[in-house]
Short mmCIF file of C-alpha atoms in Angstrom, two decimals:
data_model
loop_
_atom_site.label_atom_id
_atom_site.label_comp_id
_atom_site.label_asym_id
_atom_site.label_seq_id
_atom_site.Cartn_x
_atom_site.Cartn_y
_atom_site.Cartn_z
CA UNK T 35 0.00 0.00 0.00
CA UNK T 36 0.71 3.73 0.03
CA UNK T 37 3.98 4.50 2.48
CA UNK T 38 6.12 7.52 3.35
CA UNK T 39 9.39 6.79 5.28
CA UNK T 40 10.66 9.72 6.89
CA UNK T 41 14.20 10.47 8.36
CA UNK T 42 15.20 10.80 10.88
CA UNK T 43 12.84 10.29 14.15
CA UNK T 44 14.73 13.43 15.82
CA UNK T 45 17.43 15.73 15.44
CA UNK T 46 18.86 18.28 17.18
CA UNK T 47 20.77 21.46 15.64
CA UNK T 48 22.73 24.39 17.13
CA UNK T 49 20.73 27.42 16.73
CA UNK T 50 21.83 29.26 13.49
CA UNK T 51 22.92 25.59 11.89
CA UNK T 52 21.24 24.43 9.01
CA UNK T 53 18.26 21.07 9.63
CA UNK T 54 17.91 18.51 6.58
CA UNK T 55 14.63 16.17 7.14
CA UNK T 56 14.38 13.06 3.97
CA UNK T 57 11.61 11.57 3.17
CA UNK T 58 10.76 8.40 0.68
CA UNK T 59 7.29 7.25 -1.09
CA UNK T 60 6.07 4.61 -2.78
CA UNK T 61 3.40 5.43 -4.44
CA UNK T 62 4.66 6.98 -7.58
CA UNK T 63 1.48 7.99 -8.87
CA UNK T 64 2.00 10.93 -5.82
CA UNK T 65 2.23 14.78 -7.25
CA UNK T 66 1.49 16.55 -4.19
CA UNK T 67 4.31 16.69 -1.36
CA UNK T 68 3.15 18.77 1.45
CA UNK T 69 5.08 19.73 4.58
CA UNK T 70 3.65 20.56 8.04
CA UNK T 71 4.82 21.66 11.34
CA UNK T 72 3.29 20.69 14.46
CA UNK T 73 3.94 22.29 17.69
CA UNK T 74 2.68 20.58 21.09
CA UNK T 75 -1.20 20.91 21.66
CA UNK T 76 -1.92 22.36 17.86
CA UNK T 77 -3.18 21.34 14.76
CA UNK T 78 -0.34 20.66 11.82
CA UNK T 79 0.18 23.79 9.89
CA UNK T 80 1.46 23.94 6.25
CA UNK T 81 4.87 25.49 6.13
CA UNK T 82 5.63 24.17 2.52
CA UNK T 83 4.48 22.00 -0.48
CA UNK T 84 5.90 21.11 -3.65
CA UNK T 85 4.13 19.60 -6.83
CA UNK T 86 5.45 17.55 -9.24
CA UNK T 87 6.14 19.49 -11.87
CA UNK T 88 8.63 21.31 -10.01
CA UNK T 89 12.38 19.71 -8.56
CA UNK T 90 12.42 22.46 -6.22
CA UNK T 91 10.84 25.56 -4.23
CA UNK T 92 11.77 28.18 -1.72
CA UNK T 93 10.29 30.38 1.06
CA UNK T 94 12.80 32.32 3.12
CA UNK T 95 14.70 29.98 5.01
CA UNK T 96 12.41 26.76 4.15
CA UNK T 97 13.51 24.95 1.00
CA UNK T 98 11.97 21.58 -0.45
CA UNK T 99 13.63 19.69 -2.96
CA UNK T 100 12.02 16.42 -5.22
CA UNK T 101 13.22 13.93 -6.72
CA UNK T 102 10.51 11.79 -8.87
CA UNK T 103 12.88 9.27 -10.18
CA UNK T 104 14.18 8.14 -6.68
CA UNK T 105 10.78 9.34 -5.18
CA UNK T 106 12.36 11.38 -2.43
CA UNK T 107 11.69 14.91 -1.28
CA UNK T 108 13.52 16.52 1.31
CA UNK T 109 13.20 19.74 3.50
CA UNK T 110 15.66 22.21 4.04
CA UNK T 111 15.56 24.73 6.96
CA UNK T 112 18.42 27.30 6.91
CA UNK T 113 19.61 29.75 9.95
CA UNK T 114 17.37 27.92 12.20
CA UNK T 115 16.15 29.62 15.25
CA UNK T 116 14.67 28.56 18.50
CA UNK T 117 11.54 28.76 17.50
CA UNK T 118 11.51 26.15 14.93
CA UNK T 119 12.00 23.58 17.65
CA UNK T 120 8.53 21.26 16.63
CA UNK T 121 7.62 18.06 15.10
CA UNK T 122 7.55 18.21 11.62
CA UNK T 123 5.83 16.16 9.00
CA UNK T 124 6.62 15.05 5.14
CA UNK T 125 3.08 13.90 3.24
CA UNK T 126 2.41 12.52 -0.45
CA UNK T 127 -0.91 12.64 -2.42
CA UNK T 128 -1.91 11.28 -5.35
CA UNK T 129 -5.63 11.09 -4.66
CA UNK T 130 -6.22 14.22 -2.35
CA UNK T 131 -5.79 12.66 0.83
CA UNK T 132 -2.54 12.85 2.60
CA UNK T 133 -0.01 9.83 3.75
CA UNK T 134 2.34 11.17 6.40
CA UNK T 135 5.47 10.03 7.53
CA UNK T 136 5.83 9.23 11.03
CA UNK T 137 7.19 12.59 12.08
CA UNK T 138 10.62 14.47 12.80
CA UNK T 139 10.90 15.82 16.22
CA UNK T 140 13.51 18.88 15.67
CA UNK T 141 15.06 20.79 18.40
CA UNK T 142 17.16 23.96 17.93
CA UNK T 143 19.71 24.81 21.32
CA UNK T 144 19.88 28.51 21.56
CA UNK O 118 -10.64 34.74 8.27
CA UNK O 119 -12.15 32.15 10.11
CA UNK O 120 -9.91 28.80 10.43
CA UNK O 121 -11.07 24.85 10.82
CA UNK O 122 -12.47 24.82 14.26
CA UNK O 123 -13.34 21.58 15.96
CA UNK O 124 -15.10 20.51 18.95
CA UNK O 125 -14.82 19.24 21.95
CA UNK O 126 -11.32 20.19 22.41
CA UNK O 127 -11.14 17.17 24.86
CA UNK O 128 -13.36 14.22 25.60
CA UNK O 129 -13.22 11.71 28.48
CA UNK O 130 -15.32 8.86 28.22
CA UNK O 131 -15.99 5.32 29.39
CA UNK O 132 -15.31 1.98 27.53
CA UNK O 133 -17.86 0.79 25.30
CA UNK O 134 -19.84 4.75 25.10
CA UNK O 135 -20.29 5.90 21.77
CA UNK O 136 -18.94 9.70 21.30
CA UNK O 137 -19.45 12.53 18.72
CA UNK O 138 -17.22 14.51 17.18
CA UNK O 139 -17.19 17.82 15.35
CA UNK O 140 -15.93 20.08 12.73
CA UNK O 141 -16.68 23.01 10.98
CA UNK O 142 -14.79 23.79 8.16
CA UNK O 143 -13.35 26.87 6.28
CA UNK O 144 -15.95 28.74 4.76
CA UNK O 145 -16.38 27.60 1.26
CA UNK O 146 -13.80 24.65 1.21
CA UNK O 147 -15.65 21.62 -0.68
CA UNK O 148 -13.30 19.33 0.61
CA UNK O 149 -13.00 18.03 4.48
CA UNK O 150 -10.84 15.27 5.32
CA UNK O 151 -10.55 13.27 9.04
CA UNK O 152 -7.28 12.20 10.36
CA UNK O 153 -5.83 10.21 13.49
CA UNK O 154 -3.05 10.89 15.58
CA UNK O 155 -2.18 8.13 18.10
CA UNK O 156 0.43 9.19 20.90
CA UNK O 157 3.96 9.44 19.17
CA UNK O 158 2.87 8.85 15.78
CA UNK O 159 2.01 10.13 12.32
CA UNK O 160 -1.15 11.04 11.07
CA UNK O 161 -3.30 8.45 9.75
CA UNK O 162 -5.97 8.99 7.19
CA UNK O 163 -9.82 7.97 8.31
CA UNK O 164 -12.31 9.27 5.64
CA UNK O 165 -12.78 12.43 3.36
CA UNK O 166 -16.02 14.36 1.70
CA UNK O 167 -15.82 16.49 -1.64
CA UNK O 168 -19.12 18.12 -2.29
CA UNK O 169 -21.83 15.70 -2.93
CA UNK O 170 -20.05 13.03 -3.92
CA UNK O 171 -19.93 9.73 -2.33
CA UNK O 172 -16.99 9.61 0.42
CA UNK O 173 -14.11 8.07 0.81
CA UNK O 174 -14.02 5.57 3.86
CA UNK O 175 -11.09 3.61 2.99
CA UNK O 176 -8.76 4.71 6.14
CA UNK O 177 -11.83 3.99 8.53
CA UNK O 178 -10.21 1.17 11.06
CA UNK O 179 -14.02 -0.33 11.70
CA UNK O 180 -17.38 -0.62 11.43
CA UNK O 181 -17.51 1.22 14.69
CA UNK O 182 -16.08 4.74 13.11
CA UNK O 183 -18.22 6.84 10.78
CA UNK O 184 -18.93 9.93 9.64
CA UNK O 185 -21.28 12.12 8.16
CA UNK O 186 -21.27 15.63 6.53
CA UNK O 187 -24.62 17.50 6.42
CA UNK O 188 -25.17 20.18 4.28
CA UNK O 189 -21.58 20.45 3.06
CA UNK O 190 -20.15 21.96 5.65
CA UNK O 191 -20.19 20.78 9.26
CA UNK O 192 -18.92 17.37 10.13
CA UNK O 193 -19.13 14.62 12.64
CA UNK O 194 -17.08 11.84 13.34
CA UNK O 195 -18.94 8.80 15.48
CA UNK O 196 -17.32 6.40 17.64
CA UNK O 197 -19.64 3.10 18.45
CA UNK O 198 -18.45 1.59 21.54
CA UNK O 199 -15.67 3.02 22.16
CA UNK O 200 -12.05 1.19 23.08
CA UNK O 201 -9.22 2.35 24.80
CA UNK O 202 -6.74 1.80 21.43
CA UNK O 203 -9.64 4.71 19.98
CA UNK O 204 -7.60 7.19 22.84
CA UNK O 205 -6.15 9.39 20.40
CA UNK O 206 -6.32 12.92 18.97
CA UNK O 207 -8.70 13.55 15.88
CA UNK O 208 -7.95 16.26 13.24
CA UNK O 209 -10.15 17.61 10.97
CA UNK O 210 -8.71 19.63 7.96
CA UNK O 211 -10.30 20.98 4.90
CA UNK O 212 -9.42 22.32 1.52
CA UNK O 213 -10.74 24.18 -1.54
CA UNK O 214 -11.47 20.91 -3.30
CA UNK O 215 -9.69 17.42 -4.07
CA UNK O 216 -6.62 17.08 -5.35
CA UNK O 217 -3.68 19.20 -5.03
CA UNK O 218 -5.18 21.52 -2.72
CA UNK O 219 -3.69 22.85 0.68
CA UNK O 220 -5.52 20.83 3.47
CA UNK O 221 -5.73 23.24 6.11
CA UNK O 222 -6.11 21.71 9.97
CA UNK O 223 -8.06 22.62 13.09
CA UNK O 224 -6.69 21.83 16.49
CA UNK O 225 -8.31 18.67 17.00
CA UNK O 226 -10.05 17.01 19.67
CA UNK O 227 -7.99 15.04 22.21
CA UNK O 228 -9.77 11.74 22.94
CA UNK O 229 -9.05 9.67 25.49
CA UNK O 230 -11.14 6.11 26.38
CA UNK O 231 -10.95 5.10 30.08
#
């Protein structure tokens, strides 16, 4: 069935370092790559998404990358601060609802 | 404007009662979509509504979950009998249609089975 691996499970980052999060799907019929960010007691919100006509897109200091042949997208947070300490989520679509991968839990030390 | 709200914000309730959830959409989004969110995990996909058409219950886990969707807009999510592997938050999110369409989410309602 439909998966998304995501990598890794945590990771911590000096404030001001950059924070790489991977993720993998199978279903290659996907063309919607969402991201979300999750902070304790709240609803995901969207911080990024990437279709897939496009290899790559960019919002400040949030960058998403994807790679259809390998079906892999990764996000890219640069200069991070403390307050993108959160759990963040990769998610592929093909049919409008989401598959999610199981979550990155990303601290920044100030 | 006016995000996804959903209610209760929290339920407590007793093996084996049935419980009622809610959500109200985004004004004008076509498209709402359940999720569930089980300590620790990801989210996992329960059942979505676009317009009138018939919805998708593939992600239900049993017969004991449904949902309706009256009026296209506000939503409820039943739980028959409920078990203590239901205890788990419930998200609600809604878009401007199917498809490639940012689902946006409401805070969810925190459910926990004693």
């Amino acid at each position: 069935g439909e998966n998304v691996e995501q990598h890794p499970s945590t990771l911590s980052v000096q404030e001001g370092d950059s924070a790489v999060i991977k993720c993998t799907y199978s279903d290659s019929a996907s063309n919607y790559f969402p991201w979300y960010k999750q902070e304790l007691g709240k609803g995901p919100q969207l911080i990024i998404d990437i279709r897939s006509n496009v290899g790559e897109k960019k919002d400040q200091r949030i960058a998403v990358t994807l790679n259809k042949t390998a079906k892999h997208f990764s996000l890219h947070i640069t200069e991070t601060q403390p307050e993108d300490s959160a759990v963040y989520f990769c998610a592929a679509s093909s049919t409008g609802k989401l598959i999610f991968g199981q979550g990155t839990t990303l601290q920044v030390k100030p | 404007g006016a995000g996804v709200s959903q209610s209760p914000s929290n339920k407590v309730t007793e093996k084996g009662k049935d419980v009622e959830l809610r959500c109200d959409p985004i004004s004008g989004h076509t498209a709402l979509y359940w999720y569930r969110q089980s300590l620790g995990q990801g989210l996992e996909f329960l059942i979505y509504f676009q317009g009138n058409s018939a919805p998708d219950k593939s992600g239900l886990p049993s017969d004991r979950f449904s949902a309706e969707r009256t009026g296209g807009s506000v939503s409820t999510l039943t739980i028959q009998r409920t078990q203590q592997e239901d205890s788990a938050v419930y998200l609600c999110a809604s878009s401007l249609a199917r498809g490639q369409e940012t689902q946006y989410f409401g805070p969810g309602t925190r459910l926990l089975v004693l």
